[in-house]
Each structure stands twice: as structure tokens, then as C-alpha cells.
GROMACS .gro file of C-alpha atoms in nm:
model
  225
    1UNK     CA    1   2.107  -5.980   2.894
    2UNK     CA    2   2.482  -5.813   2.906
    3UNK     CA    3   2.456  -5.832   2.501
    4UNK     CA    4   2.134  -5.689   2.495
    5UNK     CA    5   2.239  -5.382   2.713
    6UNK     CA    6   2.556  -5.339   2.515
    7UNK     CA    7   2.349  -5.315   2.195
    8UNK     CA    8   2.113  -5.080   2.354
    9UNK     CA    9   2.407  -4.868   2.459
   10UNK     CA   10   2.541  -4.856   2.128
   11UNK     CA   11   2.210  -4.756   1.987
   12UNK     CA   12   2.206  -4.481   2.214
   13UNK     CA   13   2.542  -4.361   2.133
   14UNK     CA   14   2.458  -4.382   1.765
   15UNK     CA   15   2.162  -4.193   1.798
   16UNK     CA   16   2.358  -3.913   2.021
   17UNK     CA   17   2.635  -3.919   1.744
   18UNK     CA   18   2.353  -3.881   1.489
   19UNK     CA   19   2.193  -3.586   1.664
   20UNK     CA   20   2.532  -3.425   1.713
   21UNK     CA   21   2.623  -3.446   1.336
   22UNK     CA   22   2.283  -3.264   1.267
   23UNK     CA   23   2.371  -3.021   1.493
   24UNK     CA   24   2.722  -2.971   1.334
   25UNK     CA   25   2.581  -2.964   0.978
   26UNK     CA   26   2.351  -2.709   1.109
   27UNK     CA   27   2.597  -2.489   1.258
   28UNK     CA   28   2.779  -2.522   0.925
   29UNK     CA   29   2.487  -2.435   0.721
   30UNK     CA   30   2.431  -2.126   0.933
   31UNK     CA   31   2.783  -2.015   0.925
   32UNK     CA   32   2.791  -2.023   0.561
   33UNK     CA   33   2.458  -1.847   0.533
   34UNK     CA   34   2.461  -1.643   0.833
   35UNK     CA   35   2.581  -1.301   0.660
   36UNK     CA   36   2.344  -1.372   0.386
   37UNK     CA   37   2.022  -1.369   0.598
   38UNK     CA   38   2.168  -1.101   0.814
   39UNK     CA   39   2.179  -0.888   0.489
   40UNK     CA   40   1.878  -0.965   0.336
   41UNK     CA   41   1.592  -1.062   0.637
   42UNK     CA   42   1.725  -0.826   0.894
   43UNK     CA   43   1.756  -0.565   0.633
   44UNK     CA   44   1.384  -0.632   0.523
   45UNK     CA   45   1.292  -0.617   0.908
   46UNK     CA   46   1.468  -0.280   0.916
   47UNK     CA   47   1.275  -0.132   0.663
   48UNK     CA   48   0.905  -0.260   0.765
   49UNK     CA   49   0.998  -0.212   1.121
   50UNK     CA   50   1.086   0.141   1.064
   51UNK     CA   51   0.752   0.210   0.915
   52UNK     CA   52   0.530  -0.005   1.155
   53UNK     CA   53   0.741   0.139   1.485
   54UNK     CA   54   0.723   0.502   1.335
   55UNK     CA   55   0.328   0.509   1.315
   56UNK     CA   56   0.280   0.341   1.653
   57UNK     CA   57   0.550   0.595   1.795
   58UNK     CA   58   0.333   0.885   1.655
   59UNK     CA   59   0.012   0.727   1.797
   60UNK     CA   60   0.096   0.573   2.140
   61UNK     CA   61   0.415   0.746   2.203
   62UNK     CA   62   0.818   0.746   2.167
   63UNK     CA   63   0.882   0.603   2.521
   64UNK     CA   64   0.654   0.310   2.471
   65UNK     CA   65   0.799   0.197   2.115
   66UNK     CA   66   1.161   0.271   2.251
   67UNK     CA   67   1.107   0.009   2.512
   68UNK     CA   68   0.903  -0.261   2.318
   69UNK     CA   69   1.141  -0.272   2.022
   70UNK     CA   70   1.453  -0.316   2.246
   71UNK     CA   71   1.279  -0.603   2.400
   72UNK     CA   72   1.202  -0.747   2.057
   73UNK     CA   73   1.537  -0.760   1.922
   74UNK     CA   74   1.693  -0.828   2.269
   75UNK     CA   75   1.463  -1.174   2.269
   76UNK     CA   76   1.514  -1.237   1.917
   77UNK     CA   77   1.928  -1.237   1.971
   78UNK     CA   78   1.895  -1.456   2.287
   79UNK     CA   79   1.673  -1.694   2.089
   80UNK     CA   80   1.926  -1.701   1.792
   81UNK     CA   81   2.172  -1.844   2.030
   82UNK     CA   82   1.917  -2.181   2.099
   83UNK     CA   83   1.816  -2.252   1.737
   84UNK     CA   84   1.843  -2.590   1.624
   85UNK     CA   85   1.696  -2.859   1.430
   86UNK     CA   86   1.412  -3.015   1.609
   87UNK     CA   87   1.321  -3.412   1.595
   88UNK     CA   88   0.992  -3.491   1.492
   89UNK     CA   89   0.896  -3.662   1.795
   90UNK     CA   90   1.003  -3.419   2.040
   91UNK     CA   91   0.781  -3.196   2.248
   92UNK     CA   92   0.838  -2.914   2.000
   93UNK     CA   93   0.730  -3.081   1.709
   94UNK     CA   94   0.492  -2.863   1.650
   95UNK     CA   95   0.757  -2.610   1.485
   96UNK     CA   96   0.751  -2.810   1.208
   97UNK     CA   97   0.390  -2.735   1.153
   98UNK     CA   98   0.448  -2.372   1.141
   99UNK     CA   99   0.809  -2.418   0.938
  100UNK     CA  100   1.021  -2.372   1.224
  101UNK     CA  101   1.119  -2.710   1.255
  102UNK     CA  102   1.502  -2.659   1.113
  103UNK     CA  103   1.785  -2.423   1.257
  104UNK     CA  104   1.804  -2.258   0.944
  105UNK     CA  105   1.441  -2.139   0.919
  106UNK     CA  106   1.458  -2.030   1.300
  107UNK     CA  107   1.744  -1.835   1.216
  108UNK     CA  108   1.629  -1.661   0.943
  109UNK     CA  109   1.298  -1.571   1.149
  110UNK     CA  110   1.470  -1.448   1.424
  111UNK     CA  111   1.731  -1.209   1.199
  112UNK     CA  112   1.388  -1.038   1.056
  113UNK     CA  113   1.236  -1.022   1.399
  114UNK     CA  114   1.567  -0.886   1.527
  115UNK     CA  115   1.583  -0.628   1.240
  116UNK     CA  116   1.226  -0.538   1.281
  117UNK     CA  117   1.276  -0.439   1.667
  118UNK     CA  118   1.615  -0.258   1.574
  119UNK     CA  119   1.440  -0.038   1.347
  120UNK     CA  120   1.204   0.092   1.625
  121UNK     CA  121   1.490   0.130   1.874
  122UNK     CA  122   1.680   0.350   1.606
  123UNK     CA  123   1.380   0.560   1.475
  124UNK     CA  124   1.237   0.604   1.827
  125UNK     CA  125   1.573   0.677   2.007
  126UNK     CA  126   1.675   0.972   1.769
  127UNK     CA  127   1.319   1.108   1.773
  128UNK     CA  128   1.302   1.119   2.140
  129UNK     CA  129   1.644   1.288   2.144
  130UNK     CA  130   1.559   1.516   1.872
  131UNK     CA  131   1.242   1.618   2.064
  132UNK     CA  132   1.400   1.640   2.406
  133UNK     CA  133   1.644   1.888   2.342
  134UNK     CA  134   1.638   2.262   2.206
  135UNK     CA  135   1.643   2.319   1.820
  136UNK     CA  136   1.976   2.431   1.846
  137UNK     CA  137   2.125   2.132   2.000
  138UNK     CA  138   1.938   1.873   1.792
  139UNK     CA  139   2.182   1.818   1.509
  140UNK     CA  140   2.472   1.762   1.758
  141UNK     CA  141   2.264   1.541   1.986
  142UNK     CA  142   2.119   1.322   1.695
  143UNK     CA  143   2.511   1.290   1.574
  144UNK     CA  144   2.617   1.142   1.904
  145UNK     CA  145   2.354   0.859   1.912
  146UNK     CA  146   2.435   0.783   1.530
  147UNK     CA  147   2.802   0.771   1.652
  148UNK     CA  148   2.741   0.561   1.941
  149UNK     CA  149   2.544   0.332   1.706
  150UNK     CA  150   2.849   0.294   1.493
  151UNK     CA  151   3.057   0.229   1.762
  152UNK     CA  152   2.857  -0.044   1.893
  153UNK     CA  153   2.864  -0.199   1.556
  154UNK     CA  154   3.237  -0.189   1.607
  155UNK     CA  155   3.247  -0.325   1.946
  156UNK     CA  156   3.010  -0.611   1.822
  157UNK     CA  157   3.289  -0.713   1.547
  158UNK     CA  158   3.532  -0.744   1.821
  159UNK     CA  159   3.291  -0.950   2.025
  160UNK     CA  160   3.250  -1.213   1.716
  161UNK     CA  161   3.628  -1.196   1.706
  162UNK     CA  162   3.690  -1.291   2.078
  163UNK     CA  163   3.407  -1.535   2.129
  164UNK     CA  164   3.456  -1.867   1.947
  165UNK     CA  165   3.110  -1.983   1.945
  166UNK     CA  166   2.868  -1.731   1.738
  167UNK     CA  167   2.587  -1.870   1.948
  168UNK     CA  168   2.741  -1.688   2.258
  169UNK     CA  169   2.799  -1.371   2.052
  170UNK     CA  170   2.420  -1.364   2.007
  171UNK     CA  171   2.352  -1.421   2.388
  172UNK     CA  172   2.588  -1.150   2.475
  173UNK     CA  173   2.421  -0.908   2.249
  174UNK     CA  174   2.075  -1.008   2.364
  175UNK     CA  175   2.179  -0.981   2.738
  176UNK     CA  176   2.331  -0.631   2.655
  177UNK     CA  177   1.988  -0.545   2.520
  178UNK     CA  178   1.774  -0.628   2.826
  179UNK     CA  179   2.027  -0.414   3.020
  180UNK     CA  180   1.976  -0.126   2.784
  181UNK     CA  181   1.649  -0.123   2.917
  182UNK     CA  182   1.725  -0.095   3.271
  183UNK     CA  183   1.974   0.177   3.184
  184UNK     CA  184   1.667   0.375   3.011
  185UNK     CA  185   1.440   0.345   3.294
  186UNK     CA  186   1.461   0.717   3.372
  187UNK     CA  187   1.411   0.818   3.024
  188UNK     CA  188   1.095   1.052   3.010
  189UNK     CA  189   0.830   1.078   2.703
  190UNK     CA  190   0.882   1.363   2.459
  191UNK     CA  191   0.725   1.658   2.577
  192UNK     CA  192   0.657   1.777   2.202
  193UNK     CA  193   0.445   1.445   2.181
  194UNK     CA  194   0.270   1.515   2.492
  195UNK     CA  195   0.155   1.855   2.326
  196UNK     CA  196   0.069   1.705   1.994
  197UNK     CA  197  -0.142   1.436   2.174
  198UNK     CA  198  -0.325   1.662   2.386
  199UNK     CA  199  -0.416   1.895   2.084
  200UNK     CA  200  -0.589   1.561   1.919
  201UNK     CA  201  -0.432   1.658   1.577
  202UNK     CA  202  -0.610   1.479   1.294
  203UNK     CA  203  -0.396   1.227   1.087
  204UNK     CA  204  -0.167   1.170   1.378
  205UNK     CA  205   0.054   0.840   1.288
  206UNK     CA  206  -0.119   0.813   0.939
  207UNK     CA  207   0.087   0.664   0.629
  208UNK     CA  208  -0.081   0.878   0.415
  209UNK     CA  209   0.076   1.190   0.545
  210UNK     CA  210   0.395   1.079   0.406
  211UNK     CA  211   0.319   1.087   0.040
  212UNK     CA  212   0.014   1.367   0.053
  213UNK     CA  213   0.035   1.661  -0.030
  214UNK     CA  214   0.274   1.620  -0.313
  215UNK     CA  215   0.528   1.848  -0.210
  216UNK     CA  216   0.563   1.659   0.129
  217UNK     CA  217   0.601   1.360  -0.056
  218UNK     CA  218   0.900   1.494  -0.260
  219UNK     CA  219   1.042   1.639   0.030
  220UNK     CA  220   1.046   1.303   0.210
  221UNK     CA  221   1.171   1.103  -0.078
  222UNK     CA  222   1.446   1.365  -0.155
  223UNK     CA  223   1.544   1.262   0.242
  224UNK     CA  224   1.532   0.904   0.186
  225UNK     CA  225   1.760   0.897  -0.116
   0.00000   0.00000   0.00000
């Protein structure tokens, strides 16, 4: 009985060691590939998110999209802190069915979602600020928004340097995003959007308006480039 108990204990320890080894391998892979995934997938999410959130903001309002996008990227960042390889016999085995059974795939998907959400926050935030202030102050106001955004990126760098575990860095970033929601509770909807909404202007939030007429398409392309 003692030998059997020792054997079971040894097997348990071996299994635990194997799972820990898998987690260490997953962490190593994510550290090596994280920058690439951030650059490719998050940027792709930013591009697509900018289009989707922009259309929705024109139809439903800047404020709703601002809060929705902050919630999306904050939750995605928090979930990034918990990515892990899922055992086939665990209660989350269904993640393998949708291709999210590995830490790598989970991380990649969440980086895309985070970028998608961030695009909405950037677009809706700058649009809301520019519409809430007078036309004489728009340039200065949007510059402040952009400057604070860059300062946030700099602060994020120092957080990653001070926090040993990259998972904790994502957790901190996600929690700060949720805190941002509470700080923006008092923000009001754009008066300009309310007036356009009440006028029932045709084509509001339509993608085709970016490319037609041709003169508008040329101006838009010049601004993008």
C-alpha cells in the first residue's frame, strides 16, 4: 500500500511537472513571438476596428462606441494575462474545437480583439473631443488627446520594465482600462451628432460616402497617406 501510494504521488508530481514544463514552453514561445503578434494582429485589428467603430459611431453615437470599445480592449488585455495551453480532458476542452486550445492562438486572437477595440476608443475619443469644443480649439484639443496617448505608450513601456511577469503587465493595463470607464461616466454625447441624428440625414454612417463622389475620395486618400 505504501509503495502504491508513493507511485501515485510520483505520477501526480510527474504530471504536474509536465504541465509546468508546457506552461514554461508556452511562455517562452509567447515572449519570442509576442512582438510579431502585436505588430501584425493588433495593427490589423486597428485598421478593421477603425472602419467598424467609425460606422457605428456615426449611426449610434460617439459616446456608446467610446464606452463599448474601451470595454472590449480592456477585457481582451485582462484575458491575455490568463492564456494557457488547455488540456484535452479539461472543462474547457471545447476551446480546441474553435482553434483556441493553445496559448499561442489565444494570445493571437486576443491581440487582434484588443487592437480592434483600441481603434474605436481612439476614433470615438478624438471625434468626440473635436465636436465638443469650438472650431477654434479643435486643433489644440485633439493634439492634447494624441499627446496623452503617446505618454500612455511611454508609461506602458516602463510598466513592462518594472513588472517581471508579462502577464501582470497585461493585467495592469486591462484594469486601468476599466478604471477609465468610470472616469468617463460624466462625458456627454456630442451636440453635433445629436443635431445630425435629429435631421435624419441620408447616408449617415455609410461606407460608400468615403469613396463617392470622387473628389471626396481623393481628399480622404490624401489625408490617410
